[in-house]
Structures are given as structure tokens and as C-alpha cells.
């Protein structure tokens, strides 16, 4: 894919229907979705993603993309290109704590060919950007940063001033600018949340084992240990642990880290691997107190950051995009002022409690597996064993996780 070094679009004007701050996976998806409605959209992004080259080492930041997200990416025109790049489909998900108490979910249980794909985050973003560049009514301004927002209440618009002094005026300001959202902070929308005691280390390994199609996770009192299949002889290991322990691990060289993995990952991991790259991340839970004001919405990590132990973060961000675009489309069809609170409230109503439920479910998992008390351990392993029985409830849970409900 060709990339121009500076993606400031010469066609850009100053009056927009929607200005999106943040051209990450969620912001770029929102830009295409709103652009497909015929709206005039600008995306402001601070950093240009590196162009794709199949020979590049795999990025450490990867995401499990659910079936629902795949469907959205197809509608946005990005999925076809994405599948020509590096990817790994998976059709099984297994989780356990004590040996013999394994729960497994398969695509066949819910009539699917696969449960999802693992992609590098950057490739998802690049494919969305490729689509944006094909759209005459969507301008991609990158690298650009915002210095100021100003509400023009009488005009029902918001002015956005960029670092180079240029000004954009918009009916709808969309904050898709990640966990530390400048849009959310400027709007005065508060957040509730906390930092988890655990951090996570993502480690890309080269495996002797052929391409794998099952992702697995073992719960330990220190935190889960997971394997995410990546294309070819590659996989991503996720090591959740106490923040100090992750800090120690991140100071090791590749050989030392491989030794630690061999000692602390389950036997299921084929020990014939080498470490390629790694990165560590602090884990936070944040939920904005609301998702909208007149002329303003937030979505994706700007609205919520979730414990990544079930790989749901960007998937719930994509659901936000899907719902926002559908609500705006309905409002345009009904002749409503789609940038105003009554319409944006419907987006919040459809997403807030769903996101809250997913965040809380992750916290229940996190809390109930983060201890070594024997009665609790037996209870939760009994529950995992029960959960392994194929039942309508199990299929319903799986469908929910895949975003199919
Ligand atoms: C360890 C870990 C593992 C994860 N694994 C998964 C997984 O398997 N599956 C999954 O679904 N999710 C996963 N997630 C979560 C997922 O990575 C995030 O939910 C997702 O990246 C959020 O996308 P976003 O576009 O909302 O925000 P971001 O990816 O943060 O993008 C925000 C963009 O806005 C830009 N920006 C910010 N401020 C400005 C500004 N002022 N001006 C211009 N541009 C700006 C940034 O440069 C960036 O490009 C994981 C997270 C972690 C920490």
C-alpha cells in the first residue's frame, strides 16, 4: 500500500459536518461510516502509521477481531484488503485454571467457520485509511494536533484550532482520541475508574509449531497466561502479572525472558520458541460518565478502557461506531438535527450499559481468579467444568462475546 509522508489533504476546507479527533482504528472506522452517509468529514490524527511491508517484523499490538467487528469492517470496505495482509483466523478458545477443568468454545458450536481473526492493530488502521483516501468527502489531516476547541453555541457548531493555526468548524465533534482523550477532557465529561494491580506484557514469539488456530488462556493467581495465534510460525503471548513483576520482566533480554516464559507458562506451550519482541502495558479501567453533549460525542477508548483479558476493547469501540452511524443515519432520514443531544442520546442509550456490562464481566473474571483460596478455587473450577457442557446458555454467552447478539 502506498503511503504519502504527509497526509494533509489538499482538498480540505474549513466547514465540516463532523470533525473526528483521532484516526486510530475507531476514529478511522467512524470517519468512513459517517462519510458513507454523505457527510463531509475531517479526521485529525497526530501520528502517521508506518506503511505495510509483509517482510516487517510483526507488531506487538495485536487484536482479536470478533465476527461482529469483521462484519463492520466489511461494510466499511476494509476487510477485503485486510485479508490480503498478515492475519490469523482462530476457531477455538480454551480456558482453564486447574488441569482437568478446561472450558472450550468452538466456532462450530455457534454455526460459524471461525470465532474471529488476530490482526496487528496498525494493519487494521492502514486498511481503514486506504478506504478514507478513496472518499472525496472525507479529509485526513495528519500529522496534525489540536490546540483549542471553542463552542459556537449560537451557530450550533464547534470550532477546532490546529497547531498550524488553521481552524475547522463542525456540527459534530467526535472524540476518538484514545484513553487520554483531549475532546473528553475539554468537554468536562468526567470518568470513573481505577488502575488494576496487574500489568500485561505482550511477547511475540517464533514457534516451531505450525500456524495455530486455537487461542488459550490459563488463569493463575498472579494473572492469566495466554497464547494468541499469529500468522505462520508466530504467536503472541500475553503475560498478566503484578505491575512490579512485569517491570522486572521488561528489563530482561530475549533469552532471559524466554527462560522465564518456559518456567511460568503452562506446559501446553511448545518450548521450542524464540522471543522476537515484547512490550508492556499498564491496565486501567475508565468509563466516561456520559458519551455525548450537544454537537459532541466520544467513542472507543475515549469513552471506555476495559481490562483486555478477553480481547474486547476495540470490538466494543467498533460497536460504538456501528450504533452512532446507524443513529445518525436514522436521524438524517427523519429530517432531525442529527448533531444535537436528543439524537446523540440514543447512541448513548444503546451503548452505555452494554459497555458497562462487558467491563463488569471482565472485572468479575479478574477478581474471582486473582486469589489462591482453595474453596474458591474449587468452586470456580467446578464452574469452568460446568461451563464446558454444550448448552443453550453457553452458546448464548459465546454469541454475545462474538458480538452476534
Ligand atoms: C495489552 C492490551 C491488549 C489488548 N488486546 C485487545 C484485543 O485483543 N482485542 C481488542 O478488541 N482490544 C484489545 N485491546 C484494546 C485496544 O487496543 C483498544 O481498545 C483500541 O486500540 C482502542 O482504539 P481507539 O481507536 O479507540 O484508540 P487508540 O488506539 O488509542 O487511538 C487513538 C488515536 O488518536 C490519536 N490522538 C490522540 N490524541 C490526539 C490528538 N489530540 N490529536 C490528534 N490525534 C490524537 C492517537 O495518535 C491514536 O492514533 C488491548 C489493549 C491492551 C492495553
Short mmCIF file of C-alpha atoms and ligand atoms in Angstrom, two decimals:
data_model
loop_
_atom_site.label_atom_id
_atom_site.label_comp_id
_atom_site.label_asym_id
_atom_site.label_seq_id
_atom_site.Cartn_x
_atom_site.Cartn_y
_atom_site.Cartn_z
CA UNK A 1 0.00 0.00 0.00
CA UNK A 2 1.38 3.43 -0.94
CA UNK A 3 1.65 6.00 1.84
CA UNK A 4 2.36 9.66 1.35
CA UNK A 5 4.60 11.07 4.09
CA UNK A 6 2.22 13.90 4.91
CA UNK A 7 -1.43 13.01 4.55
CA UNK A 8 -2.71 16.52 4.85
CA UNK A 9 -5.32 16.51 2.16
CA UNK A 10 -5.18 19.41 -0.25
CA UNK A 11 -8.94 19.12 -0.84
CA UNK A 12 -9.72 20.07 2.78
CA UNK A 13 -11.95 23.01 3.55
CA UNK A 14 -12.83 24.56 6.88
CA UNK A 15 -16.54 23.73 7.29
CA UNK A 16 -17.41 20.15 8.15
CA UNK A 17 -20.39 18.12 9.24
CA UNK A 18 -18.14 16.05 11.51
CA UNK A 19 -14.57 16.50 12.74
CA UNK A 20 -13.08 13.39 14.30
CA UNK A 21 -10.09 13.80 16.59
CA UNK A 22 -8.06 10.56 16.43
CA UNK A 23 -7.53 8.43 13.34
CA UNK A 24 -6.84 5.17 15.19
CA UNK A 25 -8.92 2.07 14.47
CA UNK A 26 -12.12 3.51 15.96
CA UNK A 27 -11.81 7.08 14.63
CA UNK A 28 -10.97 5.87 11.12
CA UNK A 29 -13.94 3.48 11.14
CA UNK A 30 -16.25 6.29 12.30
CA UNK A 31 -14.94 8.55 9.51
CA UNK A 32 -15.83 6.02 6.81
CA UNK A 33 -19.23 5.23 8.37
CA UNK A 34 -20.21 8.92 8.58
CA UNK A 35 -18.69 9.57 5.15
CA UNK A 36 -20.82 6.78 3.67
CA UNK A 37 -23.88 8.78 4.79
CA UNK A 38 -22.71 11.60 2.52
CA UNK A 39 -21.47 13.79 5.37
CA UNK A 40 -18.42 16.00 4.95
CA UNK A 41 -15.89 14.65 7.46
CA UNK A 42 -12.36 15.53 8.63
CA UNK A 43 -10.10 13.24 10.66
CA UNK A 44 -7.29 14.82 12.66
CA UNK A 45 -4.52 12.39 13.58
CA UNK A 46 -1.23 13.18 15.27
CA UNK A 47 0.80 10.18 14.07
CA UNK A 48 1.23 8.56 10.65
CA UNK A 49 1.18 4.75 10.91
CA UNK A 50 4.14 3.00 9.29
CA UNK A 51 3.32 1.63 5.82
CA UNK A 52 2.82 -2.14 5.46
CA UNK A 53 5.55 -4.42 4.25
CA UNK A 54 5.00 -8.20 4.57
CA UNK A 55 8.69 -8.61 5.47
CA UNK A 56 8.40 -6.35 8.52
CA UNK A 57 8.56 -7.98 11.94
CA UNK A 58 5.08 -8.39 13.42
CA UNK A 59 3.90 -5.55 15.67
CA UNK A 60 3.41 -6.28 19.35
CA UNK A 61 -0.02 -4.58 19.40
CA UNK A 62 -2.48 -7.12 18.04
CA UNK A 63 -6.25 -7.50 18.48
CA UNK A 64 -8.71 -10.33 18.37
CA UNK A 65 -11.38 -9.10 15.97
CA UNK A 66 -14.82 -10.57 16.59
CA UNK A 67 -17.29 -11.67 13.93
CA UNK A 68 -19.36 -8.50 14.53
CA UNK A 69 -16.28 -6.29 14.02
CA UNK A 70 -15.40 -8.26 10.89
CA UNK A 71 -18.90 -7.55 9.54
CA UNK A 72 -18.47 -3.83 10.26
CA UNK A 73 -15.03 -3.75 8.63
CA UNK A 74 -16.55 -5.42 5.55
CA UNK A 75 -19.31 -2.82 5.32
CA UNK A 76 -16.66 -0.11 5.62
CA UNK A 77 -14.75 -1.70 2.72
CA UNK A 78 -11.61 -2.52 4.73
CA UNK A 79 -11.94 -6.26 5.32
CA UNK A 80 -11.03 -7.43 1.83
CA UNK A 81 -7.70 -5.57 1.87
CA UNK A 82 -7.05 -6.64 5.45
CA UNK A 83 -7.31 -10.28 4.45
CA UNK A 84 -4.56 -9.75 1.83
CA UNK A 85 -2.24 -8.75 4.68
CA UNK A 86 -0.92 -10.77 7.63
CA UNK A 87 -3.69 -12.32 9.68
CA UNK A 88 -4.55 -15.42 11.70
CA UNK A 89 -8.10 -16.79 11.92
CA UNK A 90 -8.99 -18.75 15.04
CA UNK A 91 -11.77 -21.26 15.55
CA UNK A 92 -11.30 -22.33 19.15
CA UNK A 93 -10.92 -20.68 22.53
CA UNK A 94 -9.88 -22.65 25.61
CA UNK A 95 -9.56 -21.54 29.18
CA UNK A 96 -8.68 -23.32 32.39
CA UNK A 97 -7.17 -22.93 35.79
CA UNK A 98 -6.66 -26.41 37.27
CA UNK A 99 -5.78 -29.24 34.90
CA UNK A 100 -8.89 -31.23 34.01
CA UNK A 101 -11.24 -28.23 34.36
CA UNK A 102 -10.96 -26.83 30.88
CA UNK A 103 -13.72 -24.92 29.11
CA UNK A 104 -13.57 -24.81 25.36
CA UNK A 105 -15.59 -22.78 22.89
CA UNK A 106 -15.60 -23.59 19.19
CA UNK A 107 -16.89 -21.78 16.14
CA UNK A 108 -18.94 -24.84 15.19
CA UNK A 109 -20.96 -24.50 18.44
CA UNK A 110 -22.47 -21.30 17.08
CA UNK A 111 -22.58 -22.28 13.42
CA UNK A 112 -19.58 -20.15 12.42
CA UNK A 113 -16.46 -21.12 10.48
CA UNK A 114 -14.25 -19.06 12.81
CA UNK A 115 -14.52 -17.13 16.07
CA UNK A 116 -12.52 -14.22 14.74
CA UNK A 117 -9.13 -13.08 13.42
CA UNK A 118 -5.97 -11.82 15.02
CA UNK A 119 -4.63 -8.76 13.22
CA UNK A 120 -1.93 -6.24 14.03
CA UNK A 121 -3.70 -3.03 15.11
CA UNK A 122 -1.68 -0.96 12.64
CA UNK A 123 -2.84 -3.04 9.68
CA UNK A 124 -6.49 -2.50 10.62
CA UNK A 125 -5.81 1.23 10.81
CA UNK A 126 -3.94 1.23 7.45
CA UNK A 127 -6.76 -0.58 5.63
CA UNK A 128 -9.30 1.89 7.01
CA UNK A 129 -7.07 4.78 5.95
CA UNK A 130 -6.82 3.31 2.46
CA UNK A 131 -10.63 3.44 2.24
CA UNK A 132 -10.73 7.01 3.60
CA UNK A 133 -8.36 8.13 0.83
CA UNK A 134 -10.83 6.85 -1.75
CA UNK A 135 -13.58 9.10 -0.38
CA UNK A 136 -13.91 12.63 -1.76
CA UNK A 137 -15.95 13.80 1.22
CA UNK A 138 -13.51 12.65 3.95
CA UNK A 139 -10.28 14.59 4.61
CA UNK A 140 -7.43 13.01 6.54
CA UNK A 141 -5.29 15.62 8.27
CA UNK A 142 -2.06 14.00 9.50
CA UNK A 143 0.23 14.71 11.22
CA UNK A 144 -1.88 17.37 12.91
CA UNK A 145 -2.67 18.23 16.52
CA UNK A 146 -5.47 20.24 18.06
CA UNK A 147 -4.60 23.22 20.24
CA UNK A 148 -8.06 24.54 21.03
CA UNK A 149 -11.78 23.83 20.86
CA UNK A 150 -14.40 26.55 21.05
CA UNK A 151 -18.16 26.19 21.19
CA UNK A 152 -20.17 28.47 18.85
CA UNK A 153 -23.48 27.98 20.64
CA UNK A 154 -25.48 30.41 18.52
CA UNK A 155 -24.40 28.60 15.33
CA UNK A 156 -24.68 25.13 16.88
CA UNK A 157 -21.11 24.41 15.85
CA UNK A 158 -17.72 23.76 17.45
CA UNK A 159 -14.51 25.39 16.21
CA UNK A 160 -11.30 23.37 16.24
CA UNK A 161 -7.94 25.16 16.05
CA UNK A 162 -4.93 23.15 14.86
CA UNK A 163 -1.29 23.61 15.78
CA UNK A 164 -0.56 25.34 12.46
CA UNK A 165 -3.20 27.97 13.29
CA UNK A 166 -5.81 26.70 10.83
CA UNK A 167 -9.40 26.49 12.02
CA UNK A 168 -12.12 23.97 11.27
CA UNK A 169 -15.77 24.43 12.11
CA UNK A 170 -18.01 21.42 12.65
CA UNK A 171 -21.54 20.44 13.54
CA UNK A 172 -20.36 17.33 15.36
CA UNK A 173 -17.04 16.94 17.18
CA UNK A 174 -16.18 13.25 17.61
CA UNK A 175 -13.64 12.27 20.27
CA UNK A 176 -11.93 9.06 19.13
CA UNK A 177 -8.64 10.16 20.59
CA UNK A 178 -7.98 7.27 22.94
CA UNK A 179 -7.79 6.78 26.68
CA UNK A 180 -6.45 10.28 27.48
CA UNK A 181 -8.98 11.95 25.17
CA UNK A 182 -8.42 15.67 24.76
CA UNK A 183 -12.01 16.02 23.49
CA UNK A 184 -13.42 14.33 26.61
CA UNK A 185 -11.30 16.48 28.92
CA UNK A 186 -12.21 19.71 27.12
CA UNK A 187 -15.91 18.85 27.23
CA UNK A 188 -15.74 18.38 31.01
CA UNK A 189 -17.14 14.84 30.81
CA UNK A 190 -15.82 13.05 33.88
CA UNK A 191 -14.64 9.44 34.18
CA UNK A 192 -14.87 6.78 36.84
CA UNK A 193 -12.30 4.05 37.05
CA UNK A 194 -9.09 2.74 38.54
CA UNK A 195 -5.72 1.23 37.67
CA UNK A 196 -5.55 -2.54 38.02
CA UNK A 197 -2.81 -4.01 40.22
CA UNK A 198 -1.82 -6.17 37.27
CA UNK A 199 0.03 -5.06 34.12
CA UNK A 200 0.36 -7.01 30.91
CA UNK A 201 3.31 -7.95 28.77
CA UNK A 202 2.76 -8.80 25.10
CA UNK A 203 5.51 -11.03 23.73
CA UNK A 204 5.78 -12.05 20.07
CA UNK A 205 7.43 -15.44 19.65
CA UNK A 206 8.63 -17.51 16.73
CA UNK A 207 7.35 -21.06 17.17
CA UNK A 208 8.35 -24.41 15.83
CA UNK A 209 4.66 -25.33 15.94
CA UNK A 210 2.77 -24.70 12.68
CA UNK A 211 0.14 -21.92 12.42
CA UNK A 212 -2.23 -22.40 15.33
CA UNK A 213 -5.99 -21.85 15.30
CA UNK A 214 -6.87 -22.08 18.98
CA UNK A 215 -6.31 -19.27 21.44
CA UNK A 216 -5.88 -20.33 25.06
CA UNK A 217 -5.66 -18.77 28.47
CA UNK A 218 -4.72 -20.28 31.80
CA UNK A 219 -5.77 -18.41 34.94
CA UNK A 220 -3.18 -18.29 37.71
CA UNK A 221 -3.47 -16.33 40.99
CA UNK A 222 -0.79 -13.93 39.64
CA UNK A 223 -2.80 -13.33 36.47
CA UNK A 224 -3.72 -15.08 33.21
CA UNK A 225 -1.16 -16.52 30.77
CA UNK A 226 -2.43 -16.58 27.19
CA UNK A 227 -1.44 -17.55 23.69
CA UNK A 228 -2.87 -15.73 20.67
CA UNK A 229 -2.15 -17.36 17.31
CA UNK A 230 -0.39 -15.14 14.76
CA UNK A 231 0.30 -15.97 11.10
CA UNK A 232 2.77 -18.71 10.20
CA UNK A 233 5.20 -19.76 12.89
CA UNK A 234 4.29 -16.88 15.15
CA UNK A 235 2.22 -16.32 18.26
CA UNK A 236 1.64 -13.59 20.80
CA UNK A 237 1.96 -14.49 24.45
CA UNK A 238 0.19 -12.32 27.00
CA UNK A 239 1.60 -12.40 30.50
CA UNK A 240 -0.54 -10.65 33.12
CA UNK A 241 1.11 -10.18 36.48
CA UNK A 242 1.76 -7.81 39.34
CA UNK A 243 2.96 -4.45 37.92
CA UNK A 244 6.42 -4.80 39.57
CA UNK A 245 6.90 -8.29 38.17
CA UNK A 246 6.05 -7.05 34.65
CA UNK A 247 8.53 -4.20 35.13
CA UNK A 248 11.23 -6.74 36.06
CA UNK A 249 10.38 -8.93 33.06
CA UNK A 250 10.55 -5.98 30.68
CA UNK A 251 14.19 -5.42 31.72
CA UNK A 252 15.29 -8.91 30.66
CA UNK A 253 16.97 -9.71 27.36
CA UNK A 254 15.20 -12.05 24.92
CA UNK A 255 16.98 -15.21 26.12
CA UNK A 256 16.30 -14.45 29.78
CA UNK A 257 12.67 -13.67 29.01
CA UNK A 258 12.30 -16.95 27.10
CA UNK A 259 13.62 -18.81 30.18
CA UNK A 260 11.07 -17.08 32.42
CA UNK A 261 8.27 -17.94 29.98
CA UNK A 262 9.31 -21.60 29.98
CA UNK A 263 9.16 -21.62 33.78
CA UNK A 264 5.89 -19.75 34.21
CA UNK A 265 3.70 -20.60 31.21
CA UNK A 266 1.68 -23.82 31.13
CA UNK A 267 3.21 -27.00 29.70
CA UNK A 268 0.88 -26.65 26.76
CA UNK A 269 3.27 -24.07 25.28
CA UNK A 270 5.78 -25.82 22.99
CA UNK A 271 9.13 -24.78 24.49
CA UNK A 272 10.79 -24.68 21.06
CA UNK A 273 10.28 -20.98 20.55
CA UNK A 274 12.33 -17.80 20.47
CA UNK A 275 11.31 -14.35 21.64
CA UNK A 276 11.08 -11.77 18.85
CA UNK A 277 9.78 -8.64 20.55
CA UNK A 278 7.82 -7.51 23.57
CA UNK A 279 6.10 -4.54 25.16
CA UNK A 280 4.45 -3.91 28.50
CA UNK A 281 1.20 -2.09 29.27
CA UNK A 282 -0.44 -0.83 32.44
CA UNK A 283 -4.09 -1.82 32.70
CA UNK A 284 -6.75 0.72 33.55
CA UNK A 285 -10.50 0.75 33.73
CA UNK A 286 -12.09 4.05 32.76
CA UNK A 287 -15.67 4.79 31.91
CA UNK A 288 -16.84 8.24 30.88
CA UNK A 289 -19.87 9.43 32.82
CA UNK A 290 -21.65 10.15 29.56
CA UNK A 291 -20.91 9.80 25.87
CA UNK A 292 -22.43 12.97 24.42
CA UNK A 293 -23.27 16.65 24.65
CA UNK A 294 -24.85 18.88 22.01
CA UNK A 295 -22.51 18.77 18.99
CA UNK A 296 -20.15 16.27 20.62
CA UNK A 297 -19.74 12.51 21.11
CA UNK A 298 -16.95 10.29 22.35
CA UNK A 299 -16.39 6.67 21.43
CA UNK A 300 -13.85 3.84 21.63
CA UNK A 301 -11.13 4.17 24.27
CA UNK A 302 -12.01 7.86 24.68
CA UNK A 303 -15.26 6.64 26.27
CA UNK A 304 -14.11 3.40 27.93
CA UNK A 305 -10.97 1.37 28.59
CA UNK A 306 -11.53 -2.21 29.64
CA UNK A 307 -9.38 -4.97 31.11
CA UNK A 308 -8.07 -6.69 27.94
CA UNK A 309 -8.22 -10.23 29.30
CA UNK A 310 -10.97 -11.25 26.86
CA UNK A 311 -9.76 -9.03 24.00
CA UNK A 312 -12.90 -6.88 23.81
CA UNK A 313 -11.54 -3.29 23.77
CA UNK A 314 -11.59 -2.37 20.12
CA UNK A 315 -14.56 -4.67 19.48
CA UNK A 316 -16.76 -2.61 21.78
CA UNK A 317 -15.31 0.54 20.17
CA UNK A 318 -16.42 -0.76 16.77
CA UNK A 319 -19.89 -1.43 18.19
CA UNK A 320 -19.98 2.25 19.27
CA UNK A 321 -19.19 3.24 15.68
CA UNK A 322 -21.86 0.96 14.28
CA UNK A 323 -24.55 2.36 16.58
CA UNK A 324 -23.52 6.01 16.19
CA UNK A 325 -23.60 5.76 12.39
CA UNK A 326 -26.99 3.98 12.48
CA UNK A 327 -28.49 6.64 14.78
CA UNK A 328 -27.17 9.50 12.64
CA UNK A 329 -28.49 7.76 9.50
CA UNK A 330 -31.96 7.38 11.06
CA UNK A 331 -31.98 10.98 12.19
CA UNK A 332 -30.97 12.26 8.74
CA UNK A 333 -33.73 10.08 7.24
CA UNK A 334 -36.26 11.61 9.66
CA UNK A 335 -35.09 15.16 8.98
CA UNK A 336 -33.81 15.62 12.56
CA UNK A 337 -30.88 17.80 13.60
CA UNK A 338 -28.63 14.76 13.90
CA UNK A 339 -25.79 16.61 15.73
CA UNK A 340 -27.96 17.56 18.70
CA UNK A 341 -28.39 15.92 22.08
CA UNK A 342 -31.71 14.07 21.53
CA UNK A 343 -30.19 12.06 18.67
CA UNK A 344 -26.80 11.55 20.34
CA UNK A 345 -28.56 10.41 23.49
CA UNK A 346 -29.92 7.42 21.55
CA UNK A 347 -26.34 6.41 20.76
CA UNK A 348 -25.50 6.54 24.46
CA UNK A 349 -28.64 4.64 25.42
CA UNK A 350 -27.74 1.83 23.02
CA UNK A 351 -24.12 1.56 24.11
CA UNK A 352 -23.59 2.69 27.70
CA UNK A 353 -24.99 -0.25 29.65
CA UNK A 354 -23.74 -2.78 27.13
CA UNK A 355 -20.19 -1.44 27.57
CA UNK A 356 -20.66 -1.31 31.34
CA UNK A 357 -21.80 -4.93 31.36
CA UNK A 358 -18.75 -6.06 29.40
CA UNK A 359 -16.41 -4.10 31.68
CA UNK A 360 -18.02 -5.55 34.78
CA UNK A 361 -17.88 -9.09 33.39
CA UNK A 362 -14.11 -8.65 32.87
CA UNK A 363 -13.75 -7.38 36.42
CA UNK A 364 -15.63 -10.36 37.83
CA UNK A 365 -13.22 -12.68 35.99
CA UNK A 366 -10.25 -10.61 37.11
CA UNK A 367 -11.30 -10.55 40.76
CA UNK A 368 -12.51 -14.12 41.06
CA UNK A 369 -9.33 -15.63 39.58
CA UNK A 370 -6.87 -13.32 41.38
CA UNK A 371 -6.62 -15.39 44.56
CA UNK A 372 -5.48 -18.81 45.65
CA UNK A 373 -8.07 -19.66 48.35
CA UNK A 374 -8.81 -23.36 47.98
CA UNK A 375 -12.63 -23.30 48.40
CA UNK A 376 -12.93 -20.51 45.83
CA UNK A 377 -10.52 -22.27 43.52
CA UNK A 378 -12.59 -25.46 43.65
CA UNK A 379 -15.80 -23.52 43.15
CA UNK A 380 -14.60 -21.60 40.08
CA UNK A 381 -13.02 -24.72 38.57
CA UNK A 382 -16.29 -26.54 39.10
CA UNK A 383 -17.97 -23.65 37.31
CA UNK A 384 -15.48 -23.85 34.43
CA UNK A 385 -16.12 -27.58 34.16
CA UNK A 386 -19.87 -26.98 34.09
CA UNK A 387 -19.40 -24.24 31.52
CA UNK A 388 -17.75 -26.79 29.26
CA UNK A 389 -21.02 -28.63 28.76
CA UNK A 390 -22.54 -27.61 25.45
CA UNK A 391 -25.78 -25.83 26.37
CA UNK A 392 -28.01 -23.02 25.07
CA UNK A 393 -26.58 -20.72 27.77
CA UNK A 394 -23.03 -21.45 26.67
CA UNK A 395 -23.94 -20.75 23.05
CA UNK A 396 -25.61 -17.50 24.11
CA UNK A 397 -22.52 -16.36 26.04
CA UNK A 398 -20.31 -17.17 23.08
CA UNK A 399 -22.58 -15.31 20.68
CA UNK A 400 -22.53 -12.30 22.99
CA UNK A 401 -18.70 -12.35 23.10
CA UNK A 402 -18.63 -12.52 19.29
CA UNK A 403 -20.99 -9.55 19.12
CA UNK A 404 -23.64 -11.64 17.35
CA UNK A 405 -26.50 -10.76 19.73
C1 LIG B 1 -2.38 -5.15 26.47
C2 LIG B 1 -3.60 -4.84 25.62
C3 LIG B 1 -4.14 -5.81 24.80
C4 LIG B 1 -5.31 -5.54 24.06
N1 LIG B 1 -5.84 -6.53 23.29
C5 LIG B 1 -7.01 -6.31 22.64
C6 LIG B 1 -7.64 -7.34 21.86
O1 LIG B 1 -7.15 -8.46 21.73
N2 LIG B 1 -8.84 -7.06 21.26
C7 LIG B 1 -9.42 -5.85 21.39
O2 LIG B 1 -10.54 -5.65 20.86
N3 LIG B 1 -8.84 -4.84 22.08
C8 LIG B 1 -7.65 -5.04 22.71
N4 LIG B 1 -7.08 -4.03 23.42
C9 LIG B 1 -7.71 -2.72 23.44
C10 LIG B 1 -7.49 -1.95 22.12
O3 LIG B 1 -6.12 -1.89 21.82
C11 LIG B 1 -8.08 -0.56 22.27
O4 LIG B 1 -9.42 -0.67 22.71
C12 LIG B 1 -8.06 0.17 20.91
O5 LIG B 1 -6.75 0.39 20.48
C13 LIG B 1 -8.79 1.50 21.04
O6 LIG B 1 -8.83 2.12 19.78
P1 LIG B 1 -9.16 3.67 19.66
O7 LIG B 1 -9.08 3.98 18.20
O8 LIG B 1 -10.39 3.99 20.42
O9 LIG B 1 -7.99 4.41 20.46
P2 LIG B 1 -6.43 4.47 20.16
O10 LIG B 1 -5.95 3.18 19.57
O11 LIG B 1 -5.79 4.94 21.41
O12 LIG B 1 -6.32 5.59 19.02
C14 LIG B 1 -6.44 6.96 19.32
C15 LIG B 1 -5.77 7.73 18.18
O13 LIG B 1 -5.95 9.11 18.42
C16 LIG B 1 -4.73 9.81 18.16
N5 LIG B 1 -4.77 11.00 19.00
C17 LIG B 1 -4.87 11.05 20.36
N6 LIG B 1 -4.95 12.33 20.76
C18 LIG B 1 -4.91 13.10 19.63
C19 LIG B 1 -4.95 14.50 19.39
N7 LIG B 1 -5.09 15.37 20.39
N8 LIG B 1 -4.86 14.93 18.12
C20 LIG B 1 -4.75 14.07 17.09
N9 LIG B 1 -4.72 12.73 17.26
C21 LIG B 1 -4.79 12.26 18.51
C22 LIG B 1 -3.65 8.81 18.55
O14 LIG B 1 -2.43 9.09 17.87
C23 LIG B 1 -4.26 7.49 18.09
O15 LIG B 1 -3.95 7.18 16.75
C24 LIG B 1 -5.91 -4.27 24.15
C25 LIG B 1 -5.35 -3.26 24.95
C26 LIG B 1 -4.21 -3.54 25.69
C27 LIG B 1 -3.62 -2.47 26.58
#
